[in-house]
Amino acid sequence: MSFEINTPPVLRFSAGSVDSIGELLTSIGAARPLVVTDSFLVSTGVADRVADAARAAGLDAAVFGETIPDPTTDSLEAGLAAIRAHSADSIVALGGGSPIDTAKALSVLAVRGGHMRELKAPYRFVGEALPVIAVPTTAGTGSEVTQFTIITDSETNEKMLCAGPGYLPRAAVIDFELTVSMPPRLTADTGIDALTHAIEAYVSKKANPVSDTYALAAITRIGRFLRTAFHDGADRTAREEMMIAATLAGMAFSNASVALVHGMSRPLGAHFHIAHGMANAMLFPEITAFSVEHAVERYATCARTLGVAEASDTDAVAADALVTELRALAAELEVPTPATRGIDRAAWDELVPLMAQQALASGSPANNPRVPTAEQVEQLYAAIYA
Ligand SMILES: [Fe+2]
């Protein structure tokens, strides 16, 4: 057995910990941090709160609030200009997956130069980058602890997976209080994303004993607390447990990779601008049904850990219960289908062959217990449309 675990060296879990970020920045030698975030977090004052916490520690902090959802290669230019204008020596990545992924890409390009297209997986980036402290404001992407960033190529509309330890944040500040105001839709989409990370990491062909431990610890919490967080966002215990789960799931898939659900969901984001977590949620039950026979024991363990099967159930029964639960969860959390989301059938059908090709090219489907052919990927896309 041979495997390697890469995580940020510091993970600070605490309510209100975002206010102590100045001391963390100082500890990594930062003097001129740039807070990379989005316009929403600027408008709510959270970006200034972070910058002020850095200033209180004597640092010269600035804010770049122009990251976009599903960041593109073109969108990185403004961020690089902001880094140069501030002579930033470090980055605070504040937000959901898109701002954090943007920040991680910027941290690499600011030092390395070049274009993200050169860094597309299977290329693995191991070089120097500006130090990043990640502060997630959603409980789902896990980007604060992963060695990946997802950037859409502006020329081809392809969501590129870019990977390697060079993208790992230097620290993550995991403050669940930042998630308490998330609306139910975002809670559902990001929470299902976290569950997808954990289950895909656990059934991945690249799973290892340590990533398994992270994955199962995440699944336990998501089984207990996702529905509560969705229905009662003010439940602090549910919010805190979902935040911990999302980070654990991030550590799991960062070290074991994701699989077919993520491979197929990225094109939905690129072509139809469906939010990442929602795209996963649309695909998750059908793809699990497709995959389950090829790793019955692993899926059965997921089901038991999630709390939807008994120890006494056979693996086959438990694995089927997982598929049933994923369908029930999607229904309860009001996950739309592409059709109910308003996507035109003809536009969908026309793009299915390209989406299938892009899904397979990402490499993620090769980690799935059942590796699909292009035709099978097209059939899965067709099956979830309704
Ligand atoms: Fe994800």
mmCIF file of C-alpha atoms and ligand atoms in Angstrom, residues 140-141 193-194 196-197 253 258 262 265 276-277 280, ligand 1:
data_model
loop_
_atom_site.group_PDB
_atom_site.id
_atom_site.type_symbol
_atom_site.label_atom_id
_atom_site.label_comp_id
_atom_site.label_asym_id
_atom_site.label_seq_id
_atom_site.Cartn_x
_atom_site.Cartn_y
_atom_site.Cartn_z
ATOM 1 C CA GLY A 140 -19.833 22.260 0.920
ATOM 2 C CA THR A 141 -17.088 22.850 -1.600
ATOM 3 C CA ASP A 193 -21.937 18.702 -2.859
ATOM 4 C CA ALA A 194 -20.216 17.766 0.405
ATOM 5 C CA THR A 196 -21.022 13.803 -3.082
ATOM 6 C CA HIS A 197 -17.387 14.509 -2.198
ATOM 7 C CA PHE A 253 -11.662 13.881 -2.024
ATOM 8 C CA VAL A 258 -13.872 12.548 -7.020
ATOM 9 C CA HIS A 262 -18.198 15.423 -10.595
ATOM 10 C CA SER A 265 -21.511 17.838 -13.350
ATOM 11 C CA HIS A 276 -21.994 23.182 -8.965
ATOM 12 C CA GLY A 277 -23.754 21.626 -5.992
ATOM 13 C CA ASN A 280 -24.147 17.234 -8.591
HETATM 14 FE FE FE B 1 -17.844 19.365 -5.615
#
